[in-house]
Coordinates of C-alpha atoms in Angstrom, one line a residue:
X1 CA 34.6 365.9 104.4
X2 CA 31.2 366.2 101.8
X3 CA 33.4 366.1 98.6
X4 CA 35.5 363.4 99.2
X5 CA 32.1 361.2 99.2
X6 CA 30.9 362.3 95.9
X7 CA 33.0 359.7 93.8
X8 CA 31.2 356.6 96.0
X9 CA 27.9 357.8 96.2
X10 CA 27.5 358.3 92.4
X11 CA 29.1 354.6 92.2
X12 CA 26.7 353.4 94.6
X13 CA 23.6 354.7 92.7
X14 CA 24.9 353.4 89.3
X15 CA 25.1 349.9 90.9
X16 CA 21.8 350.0 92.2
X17 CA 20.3 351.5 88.5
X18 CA 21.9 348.6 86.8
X19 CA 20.8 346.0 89.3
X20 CA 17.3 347.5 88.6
X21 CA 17.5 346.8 85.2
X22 CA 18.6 343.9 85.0
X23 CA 16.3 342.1 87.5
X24 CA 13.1 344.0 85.6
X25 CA 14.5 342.6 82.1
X26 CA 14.9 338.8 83.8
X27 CA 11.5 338.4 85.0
X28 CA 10.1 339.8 81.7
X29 CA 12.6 338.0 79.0
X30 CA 14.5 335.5 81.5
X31 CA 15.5 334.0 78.0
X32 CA 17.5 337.1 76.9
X33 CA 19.8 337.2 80.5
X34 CA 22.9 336.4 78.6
X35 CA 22.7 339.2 76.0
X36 CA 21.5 341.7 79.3
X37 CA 24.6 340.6 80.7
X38 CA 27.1 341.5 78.0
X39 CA 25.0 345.1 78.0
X40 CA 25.7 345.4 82.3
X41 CA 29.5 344.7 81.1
X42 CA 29.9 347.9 78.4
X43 CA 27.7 349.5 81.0
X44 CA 30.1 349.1 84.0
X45 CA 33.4 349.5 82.0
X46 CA 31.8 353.2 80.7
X47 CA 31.0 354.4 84.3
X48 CA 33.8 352.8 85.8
X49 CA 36.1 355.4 84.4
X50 CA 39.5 355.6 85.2
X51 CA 39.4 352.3 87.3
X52 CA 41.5 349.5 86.4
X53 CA 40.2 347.4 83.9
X54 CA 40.4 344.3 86.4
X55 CA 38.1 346.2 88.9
X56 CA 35.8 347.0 86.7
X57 CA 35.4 343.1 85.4
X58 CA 35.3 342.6 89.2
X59 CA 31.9 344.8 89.8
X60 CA 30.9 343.5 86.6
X61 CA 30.7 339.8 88.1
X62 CA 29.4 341.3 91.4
X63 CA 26.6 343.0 89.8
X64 CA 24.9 339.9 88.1
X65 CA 25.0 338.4 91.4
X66 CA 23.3 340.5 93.2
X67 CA 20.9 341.2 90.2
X68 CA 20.1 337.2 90.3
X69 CA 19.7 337.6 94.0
X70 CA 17.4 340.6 93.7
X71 CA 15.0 338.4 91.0
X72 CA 15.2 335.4 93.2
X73 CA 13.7 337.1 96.7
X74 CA 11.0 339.1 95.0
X75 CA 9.3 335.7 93.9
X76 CA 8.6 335.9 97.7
X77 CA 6.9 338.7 99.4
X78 CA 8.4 340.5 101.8
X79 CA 6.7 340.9 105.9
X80 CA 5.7 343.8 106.4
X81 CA 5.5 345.7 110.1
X82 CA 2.9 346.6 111.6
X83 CA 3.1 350.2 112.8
X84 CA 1.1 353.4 113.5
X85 CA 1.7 356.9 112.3
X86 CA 2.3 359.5 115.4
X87 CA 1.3 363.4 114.8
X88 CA 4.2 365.4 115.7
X89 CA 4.6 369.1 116.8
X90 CA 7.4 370.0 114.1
X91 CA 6.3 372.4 111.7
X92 CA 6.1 372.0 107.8
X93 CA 9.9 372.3 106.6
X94 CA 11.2 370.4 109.4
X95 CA 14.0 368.0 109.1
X96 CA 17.0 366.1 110.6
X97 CA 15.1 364.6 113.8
X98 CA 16.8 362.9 116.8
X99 CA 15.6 360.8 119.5
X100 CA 16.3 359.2 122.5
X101 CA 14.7 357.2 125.3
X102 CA 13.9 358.5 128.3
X103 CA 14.8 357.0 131.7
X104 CA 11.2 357.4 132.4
X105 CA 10.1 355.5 129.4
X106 CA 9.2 358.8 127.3
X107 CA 10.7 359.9 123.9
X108 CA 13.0 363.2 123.5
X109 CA 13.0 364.3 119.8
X110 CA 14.9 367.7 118.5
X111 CA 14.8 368.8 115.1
X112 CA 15.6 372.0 113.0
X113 CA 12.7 374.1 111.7
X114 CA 13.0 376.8 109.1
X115 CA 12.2 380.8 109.9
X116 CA 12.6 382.8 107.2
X117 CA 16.7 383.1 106.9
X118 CA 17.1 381.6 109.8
X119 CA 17.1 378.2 111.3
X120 CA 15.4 377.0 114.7
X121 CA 16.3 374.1 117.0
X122 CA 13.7 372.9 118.7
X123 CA 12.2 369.4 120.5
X124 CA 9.6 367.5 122.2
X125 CA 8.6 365.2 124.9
X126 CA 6.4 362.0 123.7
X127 CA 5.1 360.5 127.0
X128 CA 2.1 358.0 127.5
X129 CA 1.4 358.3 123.8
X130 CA 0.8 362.1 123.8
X131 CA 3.8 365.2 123.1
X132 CA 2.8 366.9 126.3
X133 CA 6.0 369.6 126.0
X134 CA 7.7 371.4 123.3
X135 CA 10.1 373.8 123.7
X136 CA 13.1 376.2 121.5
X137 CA 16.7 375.6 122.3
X138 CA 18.3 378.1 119.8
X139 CA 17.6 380.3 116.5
X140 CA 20.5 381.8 113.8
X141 CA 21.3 382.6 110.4
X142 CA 24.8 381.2 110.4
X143 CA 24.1 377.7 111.3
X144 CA 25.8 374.8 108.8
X145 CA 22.9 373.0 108.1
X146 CA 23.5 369.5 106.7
X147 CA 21.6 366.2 105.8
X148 CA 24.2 364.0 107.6
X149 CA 25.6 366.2 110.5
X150 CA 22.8 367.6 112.2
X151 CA 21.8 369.4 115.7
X152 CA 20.7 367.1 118.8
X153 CA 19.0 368.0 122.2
X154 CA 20.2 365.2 124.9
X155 CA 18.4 364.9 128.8
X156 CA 21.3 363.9 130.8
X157 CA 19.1 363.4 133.3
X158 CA 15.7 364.8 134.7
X159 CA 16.9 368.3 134.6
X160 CA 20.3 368.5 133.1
X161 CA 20.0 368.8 129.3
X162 CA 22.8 369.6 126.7
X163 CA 22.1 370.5 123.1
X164 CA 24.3 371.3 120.6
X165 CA 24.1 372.5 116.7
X166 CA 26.5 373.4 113.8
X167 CA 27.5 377.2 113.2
X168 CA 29.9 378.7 110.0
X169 CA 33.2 380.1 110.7
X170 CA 33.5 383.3 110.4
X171 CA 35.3 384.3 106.9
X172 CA 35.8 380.2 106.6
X173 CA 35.0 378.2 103.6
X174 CA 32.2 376.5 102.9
X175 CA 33.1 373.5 104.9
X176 CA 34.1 375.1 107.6
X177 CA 32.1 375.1 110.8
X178 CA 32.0 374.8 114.6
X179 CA 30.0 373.1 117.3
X180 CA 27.9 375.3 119.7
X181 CA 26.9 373.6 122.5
X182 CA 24.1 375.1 125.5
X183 CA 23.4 373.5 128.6
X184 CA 20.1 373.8 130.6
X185 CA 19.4 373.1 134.4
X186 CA 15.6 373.2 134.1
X187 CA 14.9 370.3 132.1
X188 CA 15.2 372.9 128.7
X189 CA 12.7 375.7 129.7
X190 CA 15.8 377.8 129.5
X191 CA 19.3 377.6 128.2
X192 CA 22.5 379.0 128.6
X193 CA 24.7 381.1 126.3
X194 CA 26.9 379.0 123.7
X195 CA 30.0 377.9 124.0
X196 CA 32.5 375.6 121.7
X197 CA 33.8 372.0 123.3
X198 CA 36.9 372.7 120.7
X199 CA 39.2 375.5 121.9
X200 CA 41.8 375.7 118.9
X201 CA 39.6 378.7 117.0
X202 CA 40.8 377.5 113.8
X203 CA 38.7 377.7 110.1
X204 CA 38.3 373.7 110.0
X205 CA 35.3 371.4 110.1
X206 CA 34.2 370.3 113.6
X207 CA 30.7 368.4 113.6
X208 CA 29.4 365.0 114.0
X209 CA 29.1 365.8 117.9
X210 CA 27.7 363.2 120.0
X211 CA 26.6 364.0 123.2
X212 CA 26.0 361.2 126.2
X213 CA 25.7 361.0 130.2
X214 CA 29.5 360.8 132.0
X215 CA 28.9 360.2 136.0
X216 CA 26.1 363.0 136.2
X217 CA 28.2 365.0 133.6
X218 CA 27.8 365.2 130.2
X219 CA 30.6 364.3 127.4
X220 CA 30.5 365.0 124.4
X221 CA 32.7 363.6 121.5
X222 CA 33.0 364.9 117.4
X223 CA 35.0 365.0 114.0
X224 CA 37.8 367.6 114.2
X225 CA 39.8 369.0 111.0
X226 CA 42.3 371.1 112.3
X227 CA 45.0 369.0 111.8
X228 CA 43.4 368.3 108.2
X229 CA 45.2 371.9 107.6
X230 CA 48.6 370.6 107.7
X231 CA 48.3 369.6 104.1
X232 CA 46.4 373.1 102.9
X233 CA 48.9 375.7 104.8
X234 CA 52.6 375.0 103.6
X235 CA 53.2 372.7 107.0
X236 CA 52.8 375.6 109.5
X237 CA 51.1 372.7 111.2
X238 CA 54.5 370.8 112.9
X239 CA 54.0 367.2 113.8
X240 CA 50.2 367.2 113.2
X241 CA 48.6 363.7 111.3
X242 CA 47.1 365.9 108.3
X243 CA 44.2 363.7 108.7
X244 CA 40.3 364.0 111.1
X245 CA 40.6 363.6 114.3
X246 CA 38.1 362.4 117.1
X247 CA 38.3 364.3 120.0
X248 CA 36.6 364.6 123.8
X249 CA 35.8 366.9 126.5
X250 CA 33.4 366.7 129.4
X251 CA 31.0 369.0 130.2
X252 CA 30.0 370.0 133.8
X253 CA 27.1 371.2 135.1
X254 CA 28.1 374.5 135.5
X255 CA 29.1 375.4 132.1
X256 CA 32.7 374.5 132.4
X257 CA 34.6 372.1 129.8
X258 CA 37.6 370.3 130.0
X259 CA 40.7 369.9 128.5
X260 CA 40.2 367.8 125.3
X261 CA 41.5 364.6 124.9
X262 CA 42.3 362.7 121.0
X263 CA 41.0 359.3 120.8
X264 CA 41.8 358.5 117.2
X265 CA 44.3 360.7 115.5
X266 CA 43.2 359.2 112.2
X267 CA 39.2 359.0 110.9
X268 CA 37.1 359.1 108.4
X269 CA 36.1 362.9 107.6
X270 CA 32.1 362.3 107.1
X271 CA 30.9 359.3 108.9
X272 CA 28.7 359.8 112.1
X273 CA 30.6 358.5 115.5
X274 CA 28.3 356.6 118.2
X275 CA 28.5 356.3 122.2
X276 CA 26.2 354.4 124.5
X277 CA 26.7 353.8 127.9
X278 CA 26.9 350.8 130.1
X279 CA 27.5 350.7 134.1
X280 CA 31.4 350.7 133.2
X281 CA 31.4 353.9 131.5
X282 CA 30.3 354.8 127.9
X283 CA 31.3 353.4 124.6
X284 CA 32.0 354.9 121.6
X285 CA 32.5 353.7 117.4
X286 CA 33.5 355.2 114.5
X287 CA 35.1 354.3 111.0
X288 CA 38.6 355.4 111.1
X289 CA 41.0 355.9 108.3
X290 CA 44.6 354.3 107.8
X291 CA 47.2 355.5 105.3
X292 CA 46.1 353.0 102.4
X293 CA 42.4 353.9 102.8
X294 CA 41.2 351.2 104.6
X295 CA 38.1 352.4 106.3
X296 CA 36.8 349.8 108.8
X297 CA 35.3 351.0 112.3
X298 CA 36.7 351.0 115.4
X299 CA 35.3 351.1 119.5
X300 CA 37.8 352.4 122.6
X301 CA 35.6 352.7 126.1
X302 CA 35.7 355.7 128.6
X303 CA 38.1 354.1 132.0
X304 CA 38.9 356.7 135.0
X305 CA 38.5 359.5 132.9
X306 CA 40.7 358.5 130.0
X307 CA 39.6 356.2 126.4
X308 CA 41.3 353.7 125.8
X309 CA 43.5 352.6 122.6
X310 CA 41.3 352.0 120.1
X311 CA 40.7 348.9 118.5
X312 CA 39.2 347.1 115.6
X313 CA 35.2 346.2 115.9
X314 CA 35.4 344.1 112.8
X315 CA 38.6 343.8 110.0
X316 CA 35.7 343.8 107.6
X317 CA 39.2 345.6 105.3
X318 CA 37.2 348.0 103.1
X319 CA 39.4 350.5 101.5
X320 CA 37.6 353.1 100.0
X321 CA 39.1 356.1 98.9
X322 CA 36.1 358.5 99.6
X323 CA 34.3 359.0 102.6
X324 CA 30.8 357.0 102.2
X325 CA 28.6 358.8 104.8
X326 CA 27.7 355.9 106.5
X327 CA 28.6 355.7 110.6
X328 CA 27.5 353.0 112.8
X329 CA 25.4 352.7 115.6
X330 CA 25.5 351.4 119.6
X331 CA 23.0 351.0 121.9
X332 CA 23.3 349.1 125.5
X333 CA 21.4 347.5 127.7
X334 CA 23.3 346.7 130.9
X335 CA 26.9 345.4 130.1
X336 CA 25.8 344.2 126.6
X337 CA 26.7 346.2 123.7
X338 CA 24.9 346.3 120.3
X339 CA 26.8 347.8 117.5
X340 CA 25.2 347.7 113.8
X341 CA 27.2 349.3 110.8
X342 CA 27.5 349.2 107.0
X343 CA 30.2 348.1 104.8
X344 CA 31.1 347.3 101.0
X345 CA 34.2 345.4 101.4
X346 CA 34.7 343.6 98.0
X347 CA 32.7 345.9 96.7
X348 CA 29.6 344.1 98.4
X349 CA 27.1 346.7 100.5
X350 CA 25.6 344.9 103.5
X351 CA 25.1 345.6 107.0
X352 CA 26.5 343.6 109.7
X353 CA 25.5 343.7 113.6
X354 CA 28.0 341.9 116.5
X355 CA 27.3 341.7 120.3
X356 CA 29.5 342.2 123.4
X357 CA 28.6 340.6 126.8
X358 CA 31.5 342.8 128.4
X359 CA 30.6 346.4 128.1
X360 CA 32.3 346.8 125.0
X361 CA 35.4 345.5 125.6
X362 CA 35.2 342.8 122.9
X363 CA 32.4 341.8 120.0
X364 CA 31.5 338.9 118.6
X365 CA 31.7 338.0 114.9
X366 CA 29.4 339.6 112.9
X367 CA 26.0 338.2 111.8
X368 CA 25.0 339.4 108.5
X369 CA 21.7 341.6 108.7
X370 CA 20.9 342.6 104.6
X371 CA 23.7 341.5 102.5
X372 CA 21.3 342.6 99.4
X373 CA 23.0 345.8 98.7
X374 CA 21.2 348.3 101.3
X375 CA 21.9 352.0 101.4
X376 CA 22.7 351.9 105.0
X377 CA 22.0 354.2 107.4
X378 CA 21.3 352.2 110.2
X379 CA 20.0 352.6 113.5
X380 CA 19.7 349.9 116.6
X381 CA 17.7 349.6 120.5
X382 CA 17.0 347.2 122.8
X383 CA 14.0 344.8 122.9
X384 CA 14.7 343.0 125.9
X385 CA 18.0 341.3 127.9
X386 CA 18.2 339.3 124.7
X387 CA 17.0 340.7 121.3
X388 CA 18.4 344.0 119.7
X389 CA 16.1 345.9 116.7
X390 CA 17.9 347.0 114.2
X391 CA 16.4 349.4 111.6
X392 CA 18.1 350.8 107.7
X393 CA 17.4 351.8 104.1
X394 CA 17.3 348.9 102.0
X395 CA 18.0 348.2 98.4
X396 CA 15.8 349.7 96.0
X397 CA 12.7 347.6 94.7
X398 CA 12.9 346.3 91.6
X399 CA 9.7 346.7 91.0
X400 CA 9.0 350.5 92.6
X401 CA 12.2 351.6 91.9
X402 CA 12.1 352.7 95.8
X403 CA 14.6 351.7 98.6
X404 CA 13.0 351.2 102.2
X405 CA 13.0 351.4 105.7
X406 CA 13.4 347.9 107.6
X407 CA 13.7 346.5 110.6
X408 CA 15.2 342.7 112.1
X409 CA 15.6 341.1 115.2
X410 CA 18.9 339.5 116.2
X411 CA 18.7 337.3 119.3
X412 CA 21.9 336.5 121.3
X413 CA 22.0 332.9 120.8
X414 CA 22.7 334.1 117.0
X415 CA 19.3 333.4 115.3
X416 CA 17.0 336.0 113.7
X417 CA 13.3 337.0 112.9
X418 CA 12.4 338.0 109.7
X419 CA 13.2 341.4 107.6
X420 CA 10.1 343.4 108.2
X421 CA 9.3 346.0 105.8
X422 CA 8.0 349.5 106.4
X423 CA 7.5 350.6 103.3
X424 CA 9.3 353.2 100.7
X425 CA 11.1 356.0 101.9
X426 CA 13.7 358.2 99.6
X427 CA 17.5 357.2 99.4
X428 CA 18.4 361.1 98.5
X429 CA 20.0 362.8 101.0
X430 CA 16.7 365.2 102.0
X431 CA 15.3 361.8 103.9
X432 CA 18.9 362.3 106.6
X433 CA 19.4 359.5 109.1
X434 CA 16.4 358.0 109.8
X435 CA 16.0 357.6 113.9
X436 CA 14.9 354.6 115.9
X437 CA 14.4 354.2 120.1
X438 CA 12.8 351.8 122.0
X439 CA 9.3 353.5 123.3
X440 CA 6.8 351.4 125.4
X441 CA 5.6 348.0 124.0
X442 CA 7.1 348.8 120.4
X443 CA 10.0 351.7 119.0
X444 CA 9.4 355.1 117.3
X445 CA 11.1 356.0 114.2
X446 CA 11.5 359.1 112.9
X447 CA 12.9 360.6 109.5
X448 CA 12.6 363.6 107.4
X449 CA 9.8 363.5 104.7
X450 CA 10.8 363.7 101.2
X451 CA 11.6 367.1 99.2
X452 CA 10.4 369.6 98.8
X453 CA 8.5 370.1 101.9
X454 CA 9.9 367.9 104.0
X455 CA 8.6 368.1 107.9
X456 CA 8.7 364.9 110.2
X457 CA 7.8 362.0 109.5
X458 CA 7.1 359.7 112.8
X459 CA 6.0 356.2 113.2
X460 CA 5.2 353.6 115.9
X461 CA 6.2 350.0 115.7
X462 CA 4.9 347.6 118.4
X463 CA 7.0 344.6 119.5
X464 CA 5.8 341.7 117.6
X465 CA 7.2 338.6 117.5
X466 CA 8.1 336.4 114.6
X467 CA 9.6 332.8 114.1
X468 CA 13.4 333.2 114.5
X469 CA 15.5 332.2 111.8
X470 CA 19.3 331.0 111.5
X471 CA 21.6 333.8 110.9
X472 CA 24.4 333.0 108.7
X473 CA 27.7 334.9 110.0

């Protein structure tokens, strides 16, 4: 799941020091581009590796082009957001927040805390501008603790809460983990004793949970390995893909689970699934996985209790032979569906948003959000019946060296407001998934504060509006 990324991050980050350097060299000695770019070639051809030599000439072309591109929208400066810093409860150390909106218009965020050599969930109610609870979900010294699977607390509704976090498998390797998930009846004052959605018992990885309302229920969906194992154990593992898996099972107010259901046999190992719901029943994405490493996400919907096949949300046709840690996101408002993810197809990083009017049932073509080589990471909500926010970490800045936080405004009708720009925030994996929800007149975002000490880092952007602008798709 984590290893298999290695070989793309450390390609990503060489693209990006390259691009660097060549957009600082241009604006100092524009007149000495042409012997810079015979320097990016050798460069790209030493790093490459054991690529073909006809990929490598490829990146090559693709990295002047961006580098040109990165000197060219500098000459202009960015907007940049307006936004307010919010004092949180979390405790120095903290890290890998979550939130979500609240039905009554508050803010639900969980997070992990250290203790000593052992690791505490906790979270917090942000209501009329002020955290007016706080509470502790669950405390161990076994937990998996990871920048890009991480723990969340969920309010089904006004008193049924789920939570769930990440615990090691006992005599397992290192990547091996389970999901342990506690249910509470009092709005979280107290909590109920864990139990596992997956029933197989196996040493695999089982994470990336998500966990969502299901007709006054809640389900909850994740990554599962244990058919991975049919290529470590010899084939004990008869008629199993060999591949992830994302699996389902409800979970009832009492405690009791059901039986789990696959919905795609075949996914990517380390990239975060997503579910919102609409009035027909939730919706869920994810980047699967076919057998020639094409990595491109896909969407099925929750009908009568069963998902349905799923199905492509974009052939963007990326084939990747590494996971890239990068998973989409969803968020709905009534039937329509807002679904924002990242891709480097032809070895070009962007991100791309599409729309569905249907409740998920079909998108839109995509609209291009950044197509300047962002890191990704992206998170989306609701503005109003017409205009979805979506928020990721950009590019790095020529000129600070730093990438970004940022957010944009895509409007139905296809046009867009302006990148705004809240300033620099680490691309390493200690800053996790930055978080965004809707909250009041404006959204929260939350993130974990550089390394070493870390702790929450919370913000609050009010709902300005800009001049829209064409999007080009």
């Amino acid at each position: 799941m984590v290893q298999d990324s290695l070989q793309y991050v450390s390609w990503q980050h060489n693209v990006r020091e390259v691009r660097q350097i060549v957009a600082r060299q241009y604006v100092t000695f524009p007149n000495r581009f042409f012997l810079l770019t015979l320097h990016i070639t050798v460069t790209v051809l030493i790093f490459a590796g054991s690529k073909p030599l006809i990929y490598s000439m490829h990146v090559t072309a693709a990295l002047i082009g961006l580098a040109i591109a990165t000197v060219s929208c500098e000459a202009a400066q960015p907007p940049v957001a307006k936004m307010r810093v919010i004092e949180n409860p979390a405790a120095a150390g903290a890290q890998f927040p979550r939130l979500a909106s609240l039905p009554d218009g508050g803010i639900l965020m969980s997070w992990v805390e250290p203790a000593g050599k052992d690791h505490i969930l906790k979270y917090g109610l942000l209501r009329d501008g002020k955290w007016i609870r706080q509470g502790e979900v669950a405390r161990g010294g076994d937990w998996f603790i990871n920048w890009s699977d991480f723990p969340s607390v969920v309010a089904i509704d006004k008193s049924f809460w789920v939570a769930h976090w990440l615990v090691k498998h006992k005599g397992g390797r290192t990547y091996d983990y389970d999901i342990a998930t506690s249910i509470s009846n009092d709005s979280g004052v107290t909590w109920s004793t864990p139990k596992s959605p997956h029933r197989d018992g196996s040493a695999a990885e089982h994470g990336f949970a998500v966990i969502f309302p299901v007709h006054g229920d809640a389900g909850i969906i994740w990554l599962d390995g244990r058919d991975r194992l049919v290529k470590q154990d010899g084939g004990k593992h008869k008629g199993k893909s060999g591949n992830f898996a994302l699996r389902y099972t409800r979970i009832h107010r009492d405690g009791g689970m059901d039986k789990e259901q696959v919905i795609d046999d075949s996914t990517c190992t380390c990239c975060w699934p997503t579910v919102a719901v609409t009035p027909a029943g939730p919706v869920a994405a994810w980047r699967g996985r076919t057998d020639n490493e094409i990595r491109d996400h896909r969407v099925a919907r929750l009908h009568h209790g069963k998902w349905t096949k799923p199905v492509p949300l974009h052939g963007d046709g990326w084939e990747i032979a590494g996971c890239p840690v990068n998973g989409p996101m969803l968020a709905a408002r009534g039937m329509q569906v807002a679904a924002v993810w990242f891709t480097a197809a032809d070895d070009h990083p962007r991100i791309r948003a599409a729309f569905s009017t249907d409740g998920g049932q079909s998108f839109g073509q995509p609209v291009e959000v950044d197509k300047a080589d962002p890191f990704g990471r992206v998170g989306v909500a609701w503005s109003d019946d017409y205009t979805a926010v979506v928020s990721w970490i950009t590019t790095a800045n020529a000129g600070t060296r730093k990438p970004g936080l940022a957010l944009r405004k895509l409007h139905a009708d296809g046009s867009a407001d302006p990148i705004q720009h809240l300033g620099a925030i680490s691309g390493g994996r200690d800053t996790g998934v930055p978080q965004l929800a809707a909250y009041g007149q404006g959204f929260v975002m939350a993130w974990t504060g550089a390394a070493p000490d870390h702790g929450i880092e919370t913000t609050f952007i009010p709902d300005g509006s800009a001049g829209p602008v064409p999007l080009r798709r």
